[in-house]
């Protein structure tokens, strides 16, 4: 299969190997557009169905895991088009169907949808260069892929509110202290460490690996889906606001936005 927005490779020499998926829209800091999310979903499901694969590692570039949803393609949406087209809903959560472990290996920016995508993985290994954030408030919107729901579960209410309301980024060390990431490694060792973790998991019994994933998710998720559903409606609804258009136009014009709080 040939992809344009992602790269895929298979690593390891044991009976169960590791699939490495690399987000690859470097000019846009791996901003997550429909094509990328479609390709990512297809690759994830194909590797999940492949008996020779034990784990999947998802990564980006040195500069960015992903800088969020693609702002230029979101800008023109209205509430009706966002809602009717299933913006985010239609292709962002394929990753949650994957039954094998998915490890996020994050270097550089993991912002907005990029942070949310990393949080949809089973655990996050961060390079010391990683920066996590939910800057949607600067665009006059709210997160739409679980940021207001998963971030508080990962780092607690206070840190989550701070990040979501002020749009400040969290470095790798703070993210590890807060519980968002499982370990921090030197940037030049990121892929090696993630592949080594995957290799360890690949050595364990496939069904117990998959069951542990299912059981941890059972403990973790609870009413999460209700929260994400409500979040999604407000995400769609904000495409009816002045400040969404202003925030996104200002970003693309590289000027400060003038919000009117409506
Ligand atoms: N969508 C599309 N393009 C993006 C992008 C995004 N989310 N983020 C960055 N880019 C593009 C920039 O427009 C720029 O393109 P040009 O060179 O053509 O101008 C290129 O990537 C490099 O970006 P910068 O020049 O801005 O690089 P920088 O180092 O000065 O800043 C940054 C890096 C802090 C990540 C900055 O680009 C930034 O703030 N990006 C936006 C982050 C953001 O708001 N993410 C949330 C998006 S909304 C969302 O994700 C909703 C959701 O919950 C699903």
GROMACS .gro file of C-alpha atoms and ligand atoms in nm:
model
  316
    1UNK     CA    1   0.000   0.000   0.000
    2UNK     CA    2   0.136   0.344  -0.091
    3UNK     CA    3   0.058   0.635   0.135
    4UNK     CA    4   0.127   1.005   0.085
    5UNK     CA    5   0.095   1.143   0.437
    6UNK     CA    6   0.241   0.859   0.642
    7UNK     CA    7   0.536   0.621   0.615
    8UNK     CA    8   0.519   0.261   0.730
    9UNK     CA    9   0.793   0.012   0.814
   10UNK     CA   10   0.825  -0.319   0.996
   11UNK     CA   11   1.101  -0.377   1.255
   12UNK     CA   12   1.237  -0.672   1.452
   13UNK     CA   13   1.349  -1.023   1.378
   14UNK     CA   14   1.140  -1.225   1.621
   15UNK     CA   15   0.825  -1.409   1.516
   16UNK     CA   16   0.615  -1.103   1.607
   17UNK     CA   17   0.738  -0.776   1.469
   18UNK     CA   18   0.668  -0.409   1.531
   19UNK     CA   19   0.499  -0.180   1.281
   20UNK     CA   20   0.634   0.175   1.279
   21UNK     CA   21   0.399   0.440   1.142
   22UNK     CA   22   0.550   0.785   1.087
   23UNK     CA   23   0.327   1.089   1.033
   24UNK     CA   24   0.476   1.263   0.733
   25UNK     CA   25   0.350   1.610   0.642
   26UNK     CA   26   0.668   1.790   0.747
   27UNK     CA   27   0.585   2.127   0.587
   28UNK     CA   28   0.269   2.154   0.799
   29UNK     CA   29   0.432   2.007   1.112
   30UNK     CA   30   0.227   1.690   1.053
   31UNK     CA   31  -0.105   1.875   1.081
   32UNK     CA   32  -0.374   1.611   1.075
   33UNK     CA   33  -0.589   1.647   0.764
   34UNK     CA   34  -0.848   1.403   0.630
   35UNK     CA   35  -0.610   1.226   0.396
   36UNK     CA   36  -0.358   1.167   0.674
   37UNK     CA   37  -0.624   1.044   0.915
   38UNK     CA   38  -0.775   0.814   0.648
   39UNK     CA   39  -0.433   0.670   0.569
   40UNK     CA   40  -0.345   0.633   0.937
   41UNK     CA   41  -0.672   0.449   1.004
   42UNK     CA   42  -0.616   0.216   0.710
   43UNK     CA   43  -0.257   0.136   0.812
   44UNK     CA   44  -0.355   0.080   1.177
   45UNK     CA   45  -0.631  -0.165   1.085
   46UNK     CA   46  -0.407  -0.349   0.839
   47UNK     CA   47  -0.131  -0.394   1.099
   48UNK     CA   48  -0.387  -0.492   1.362
   49UNK     CA   49  -0.514  -0.766   1.133
   50UNK     CA   50  -0.162  -0.892   1.052
   51UNK     CA   51  -0.070  -1.191   1.272
   52UNK     CA   52   0.299  -1.119   1.224
   53UNK     CA   53   0.270  -0.783   1.402
   54UNK     CA   54   0.264  -0.761   1.782
   55UNK     CA   55   0.276  -0.386   1.848
   56UNK     CA   56   0.249  -0.059   1.663
   57UNK     CA   57   0.466   0.248   1.726
   58UNK     CA   58   0.325   0.582   1.607
   59UNK     CA   59   0.566   0.871   1.566
   60UNK     CA   60   0.619   1.201   1.386
   61UNK     CA   61   0.932   1.400   1.308
   62UNK     CA   62   1.200   1.547   1.532
   63UNK     CA   63   1.022   1.883   1.515
   64UNK     CA   64   0.663   1.770   1.558
   65UNK     CA   65   0.465   1.462   1.644
   66UNK     CA   66   0.170   1.664   1.512
   67UNK     CA   67   0.076   2.032   1.550
   68UNK     CA   68  -0.295   1.952   1.560
   69UNK     CA   69  -0.588   1.930   1.324
   70UNK     CA   70  -0.527   2.099   0.990
   71UNK     CA   71  -0.634   2.460   1.042
   72UNK     CA   72  -0.679   2.569   0.676
   73UNK     CA   73  -0.917   2.283   0.601
   74UNK     CA   74  -1.114   2.343   0.922
   75UNK     CA   75  -1.147   2.717   0.876
   76UNK     CA   76  -1.437   2.723   0.624
   77UNK     CA   77  -1.658   2.486   0.823
   78UNK     CA   78  -1.994   2.593   0.956
   79UNK     CA   79  -2.173   2.409   1.234
   80UNK     CA   80  -2.381   2.228   0.970
   81UNK     CA   81  -2.086   2.112   0.761
   82UNK     CA   82  -1.880   2.009   1.066
   83UNK     CA   83  -2.172   1.815   1.207
   84UNK     CA   84  -2.297   1.660   0.881
   85UNK     CA   85  -1.954   1.560   0.753
   86UNK     CA   86  -1.865   1.404   1.088
   87UNK     CA   87  -1.557   1.621   1.129
   88UNK     CA   88  -1.316   1.419   1.350
   89UNK     CA   89  -1.587   1.158   1.417
   90UNK     CA   90  -1.551   1.000   1.075
   91UNK     CA   91  -1.181   0.913   1.078
   92UNK     CA   92  -0.995   1.011   1.396
   93UNK     CA   93  -1.094   0.731   1.629
   94UNK     CA   94  -1.004   0.429   1.415
   95UNK     CA   95  -0.704   0.402   1.646
   96UNK     CA   96  -0.939   0.311   1.931
   97UNK     CA   97  -1.048  -0.001   1.739
   98UNK     CA   98  -0.692  -0.136   1.736
   99UNK     CA   99  -0.662  -0.431   1.977
  100UNK     CA  100  -0.283  -0.453   1.980
  101UNK     CA  101  -0.076  -0.201   2.180
  102UNK     CA  102  -0.010   0.131   2.011
  103UNK     CA  103   0.283   0.325   2.157
  104UNK     CA  104   0.316   0.696   2.080
  105UNK     CA  105   0.681   0.807   2.038
  106UNK     CA  106   0.661   1.184   2.066
  107UNK     CA  107   0.930   1.438   1.982
  108UNK     CA  108   0.870   1.810   1.936
  109UNK     CA  109   0.518   1.954   1.924
  110UNK     CA  110   0.217   1.743   2.017
  111UNK     CA  111  -0.048   2.012   2.011
  112UNK     CA  112  -0.427   2.012   1.990
  113UNK     CA  113  -0.529   1.707   1.789
  114UNK     CA  114  -0.165   1.592   1.801
  115UNK     CA  115  -0.176   1.574   2.180
  116UNK     CA  116  -0.518   1.410   2.157
  117UNK     CA  117  -0.390   1.151   1.909
  118UNK     CA  118  -0.096   1.071   2.138
  119UNK     CA  119  -0.340   1.034   2.430
  120UNK     CA  120  -0.547   0.787   2.223
  121UNK     CA  121  -0.240   0.562   2.207
  122UNK     CA  122  -0.187   0.314   2.490
  123UNK     CA  123   0.113   0.491   2.633
  124UNK     CA  124   0.344   0.774   2.540
  125UNK     CA  125   0.723   0.767   2.534
  126UNK     CA  126   0.851   1.123   2.505
  127UNK     CA  127   1.176   1.261   2.372
  128UNK     CA  128   1.324   1.527   2.598
  129UNK     CA  129   1.226   1.774   2.322
  130UNK     CA  130   0.853   1.693   2.343
  131UNK     CA  131   0.604   1.973   2.406
  132UNK     CA  132   0.242   1.893   2.475
  133UNK     CA  133  -0.041   2.142   2.461
  134UNK     CA  134  -0.408   2.205   2.386
  135UNK     CA  135  -0.397   2.551   2.227
  136UNK     CA  136  -0.748   2.538   2.073
  137UNK     CA  137  -0.857   2.829   2.292
  138UNK     CA  138  -0.624   3.052   2.090
  139UNK     CA  139  -0.826   2.963   1.778
  140UNK     CA  140  -1.161   3.043   1.938
  141UNK     CA  141  -1.263   2.677   1.961
  142UNK     CA  142  -1.238   2.388   2.207
  143UNK     CA  143  -1.059   2.055   2.160
  144UNK     CA  144  -1.259   1.808   1.953
  145UNK     CA  145  -1.081   1.475   1.986
  146UNK     CA  146  -1.099   1.413   2.358
  147UNK     CA  147  -0.857   1.675   2.494
  148UNK     CA  148  -1.091   1.809   2.763
  149UNK     CA  149  -1.169   1.452   2.872
  150UNK     CA  150  -0.842   1.259   2.846
  151UNK     CA  151  -0.605   1.531   2.964
  152UNK     CA  152  -0.766   1.572   3.311
  153UNK     CA  153  -0.768   1.194   3.346
  154UNK     CA  154  -0.395   1.190   3.266
  155UNK     CA  155  -0.263   1.491   3.459
  156UNK     CA  156  -0.545   1.588   3.697
  157UNK     CA  157  -0.790   1.877   3.686
  158UNK     CA  158  -0.559   2.160   3.785
  159UNK     CA  159  -0.285   2.098   3.529
  160UNK     CA  160  -0.543   2.020   3.261
  161UNK     CA  161  -0.737   2.341   3.328
  162UNK     CA  162  -0.413   2.539   3.327
  163UNK     CA  163  -0.308   2.397   2.990
  164UNK     CA  164  -0.652   2.418   2.830
  165UNK     CA  165  -0.735   2.767   2.955
  166UNK     CA  166  -0.396   2.934   2.912
  167UNK     CA  167  -0.278   2.728   2.610
  168UNK     CA  168   0.063   2.689   2.771
  169UNK     CA  169   0.275   2.397   2.658
  170UNK     CA  170   0.404   2.128   2.892
  171UNK     CA  171   0.758   2.003   2.844
  172UNK     CA  172   0.856   1.636   2.858
  173UNK     CA  173   0.969   1.639   3.222
  174UNK     CA  174   0.652   1.804   3.346
  175UNK     CA  175   0.450   1.562   3.133
  176UNK     CA  176   0.625   1.268   3.294
  177UNK     CA  177   0.578   1.415   3.644
  178UNK     CA  178   0.210   1.469   3.566
  179UNK     CA  179   0.162   1.114   3.438
  180UNK     CA  180   0.089   1.204   3.075
  181UNK     CA  181   0.394   1.014   2.950
  182UNK     CA  182   0.541   0.691   3.078
  183UNK     CA  183   0.909   0.782   3.027
  184UNK     CA  184   1.136   1.050   2.885
  185UNK     CA  185   1.434   0.955   2.671
  186UNK     CA  186   1.701   1.151   2.481
  187UNK     CA  187   1.561   1.268   2.147
  188UNK     CA  188   1.815   1.069   1.946
  189UNK     CA  189   1.714   0.749   2.126
  190UNK     CA  190   1.336   0.792   2.092
  191UNK     CA  191   1.261   0.542   1.817
  192UNK     CA  192   1.515   0.292   1.952
  193UNK     CA  193   1.351   0.305   2.298
  194UNK     CA  194   0.997   0.280   2.161
  195UNK     CA  195   1.092  -0.016   1.941
  196UNK     CA  196   1.265  -0.181   2.238
  197UNK     CA  197   0.950  -0.140   2.451
  198UNK     CA  198   0.746  -0.288   2.165
  199UNK     CA  199   0.995  -0.574   2.131
  200UNK     CA  200   0.952  -0.653   2.503
  201UNK     CA  201   0.575  -0.660   2.461
  202UNK     CA  202   0.608  -0.870   2.145
  203UNK     CA  203   0.780  -1.131   2.356
  204UNK     CA  204   0.469  -1.178   2.574
  205UNK     CA  205   0.159  -1.380   2.499
  206UNK     CA  206  -0.053  -1.206   2.237
  207UNK     CA  207  -0.389  -1.272   2.405
  208UNK     CA  208  -0.266  -1.154   2.747
  209UNK     CA  209  -0.122  -0.841   2.588
  210UNK     CA  210  -0.453  -0.772   2.417
  211UNK     CA  211  -0.654  -0.850   2.729
  212UNK     CA  212  -0.441  -0.620   2.944
  213UNK     CA  213  -0.501  -0.344   2.695
  214UNK     CA  214  -0.876  -0.409   2.705
  215UNK     CA  215  -0.887  -0.427   3.086
  216UNK     CA  216  -0.682  -0.113   3.145
  217UNK     CA  217  -0.911   0.068   2.904
  218UNK     CA  218  -1.213  -0.059   3.095
  219UNK     CA  219  -1.069   0.091   3.415
  220UNK     CA  220  -0.976   0.413   3.242
  221UNK     CA  221  -1.269   0.492   3.020
  222UNK     CA  222  -1.590   0.471   3.220
  223UNK     CA  223  -1.811   0.761   3.123
  224UNK     CA  224  -1.539   0.908   2.900
  225UNK     CA  225  -1.746   0.846   2.588
  226UNK     CA  226  -2.026   1.065   2.725
  227UNK     CA  227  -1.776   1.342   2.787
  228UNK     CA  228  -1.626   1.315   2.441
  229UNK     CA  229  -1.975   1.315   2.284
  230UNK     CA  230  -2.063   1.640   2.460
  231UNK     CA  231  -1.724   1.787   2.375
  232UNK     CA  232  -1.776   1.695   2.006
  233UNK     CA  233  -2.107   1.883   1.989
  234UNK     CA  234  -1.950   2.196   2.134
  235UNK     CA  235  -1.654   2.156   1.899
  236UNK     CA  236  -1.900   2.148   1.607
  237UNK     CA  237  -2.111   2.429   1.755
  238UNK     CA  238  -1.816   2.667   1.777
  239UNK     CA  239  -1.790   2.668   1.399
  240UNK     CA  240  -2.098   2.891   1.424
  241UNK     CA  241  -1.905   3.155   1.620
  242UNK     CA  242  -1.728   3.472   1.515
  243UNK     CA  243  -1.420   3.389   1.718
  244UNK     CA  244  -1.352   3.055   1.543
  245UNK     CA  245  -1.328   3.229   1.206
  246UNK     CA  246  -1.126   3.515   1.354
  247UNK     CA  247  -0.892   3.285   1.544
  248UNK     CA  248  -0.815   3.063   1.246
  249UNK     CA  249  -0.790   3.352   0.997
  250UNK     CA  250  -0.554   3.536   1.231
  251UNK     CA  251  -0.339   3.226   1.269
  252UNK     CA  252  -0.302   3.188   0.895
  253UNK     CA  253  -0.238   3.562   0.845
  254UNK     CA  254   0.026   3.543   1.121
  255UNK     CA  255  -0.140   3.826   1.319
  256UNK     CA  256  -0.290   3.849   1.667
  257UNK     CA  257  -0.663   3.764   1.671
  258UNK     CA  258  -0.924   4.013   1.790
  259UNK     CA  259  -1.182   3.808   1.970
  260UNK     CA  260  -1.532   3.943   2.025
  261UNK     CA  261  -1.635   3.674   2.271
  262UNK     CA  262  -1.928   3.567   2.056
  263LIG     N1  263  -0.260   2.317   1.072
  263LIG     C1  264  -0.207   2.350   0.953
  263LIG     N2  265  -0.084   2.400   0.938
  263LIG     C2  266  -0.010   2.415   1.050
  263LIG     C3  267  -0.057   2.382   1.177
  263LIG     C4  268  -0.189   2.328   1.186
  263LIG     N3  269  -0.241   2.288   1.302
  263LIG     N4  270   0.038   2.408   1.268
  263LIG     C5  271   0.143   2.457   1.199
  263LIG     N5  272   0.114   2.460   1.068
  263LIG     C6  273   0.197   2.508   0.959
  263LIG     C7  274   0.213   2.659   0.966
  263LIG     O1  275   0.099   2.724   0.908
  263LIG     C8  276   0.341   2.679   0.888
  263LIG     O2  277   0.311   2.672   0.751
  263LIG     P1  278   0.380   2.780   0.649
  263LIG     O3  279   0.529   2.751   0.660
  263LIG     O4  280   0.322   2.741   0.517
  263LIG     O5  281   0.344   2.915   0.697
  263LIG     C9  282   0.423   2.555   0.924
  263LIG     O6  283   0.330   2.460   0.976
  263LIG    C10  284   0.527   2.583   1.031
  263LIG     O7  285   0.461   2.644   1.140
  263LIG     P2  286   0.512   2.780   1.206
  263LIG     O8  287   0.578   2.867   1.105
  263LIG     O9  288   0.397   2.839   1.283
  263LIG    O10  289   0.624   2.721   1.305
  263LIG     P3  290   0.669   2.776   1.448
  263LIG    O11  291   0.787   2.695   1.488
  263LIG    O12  292   0.681   2.925   1.447
  263LIG    O13  293   0.546   2.739   1.544
  263LIG    C11  294   0.375   2.598   1.637
  263LIG    C12  295   0.513   2.607   1.566
  263LIG    C13  296   0.386   2.656   1.778
  263LIG    C14  297   0.340   2.451   1.642
  263LIG    C15  298   0.271   2.679   1.554
  263LIG    O14  299   0.276   2.637   1.418
  263LIG    C16  300   0.130   2.662   1.602
  263LIG    O15  301   0.092   2.724   1.699
  263LIG     N6  302   0.052   2.580   1.528
  263LIG    C17  303  -0.089   2.565   1.557
  263LIG    C18  304  -0.111   2.475   1.674
  263LIG    C19  305  -0.258   2.464   1.702
  263LIG    O16  306  -0.328   2.560   1.719
  263LIG     N7  307  -0.305   2.338   1.706
  263LIG    C20  308  -0.446   2.310   1.733
  263LIG    C21  309  -0.523   2.298   1.602
  263LIG     S1  310  -0.698   2.284   1.631
  263LIG    C22  311  -0.721   2.121   1.674
  263LIG    O17  312  -0.628   2.042   1.679
  263LIG    C23  313  -0.864   2.085   1.707
  263LIG    C24  314  -0.881   1.952   1.767
  263LIG    O18  315  -0.888   1.939   1.886
  263LIG    C25  316  -0.897   1.836   1.683
   0.00000   0.00000   0.00000
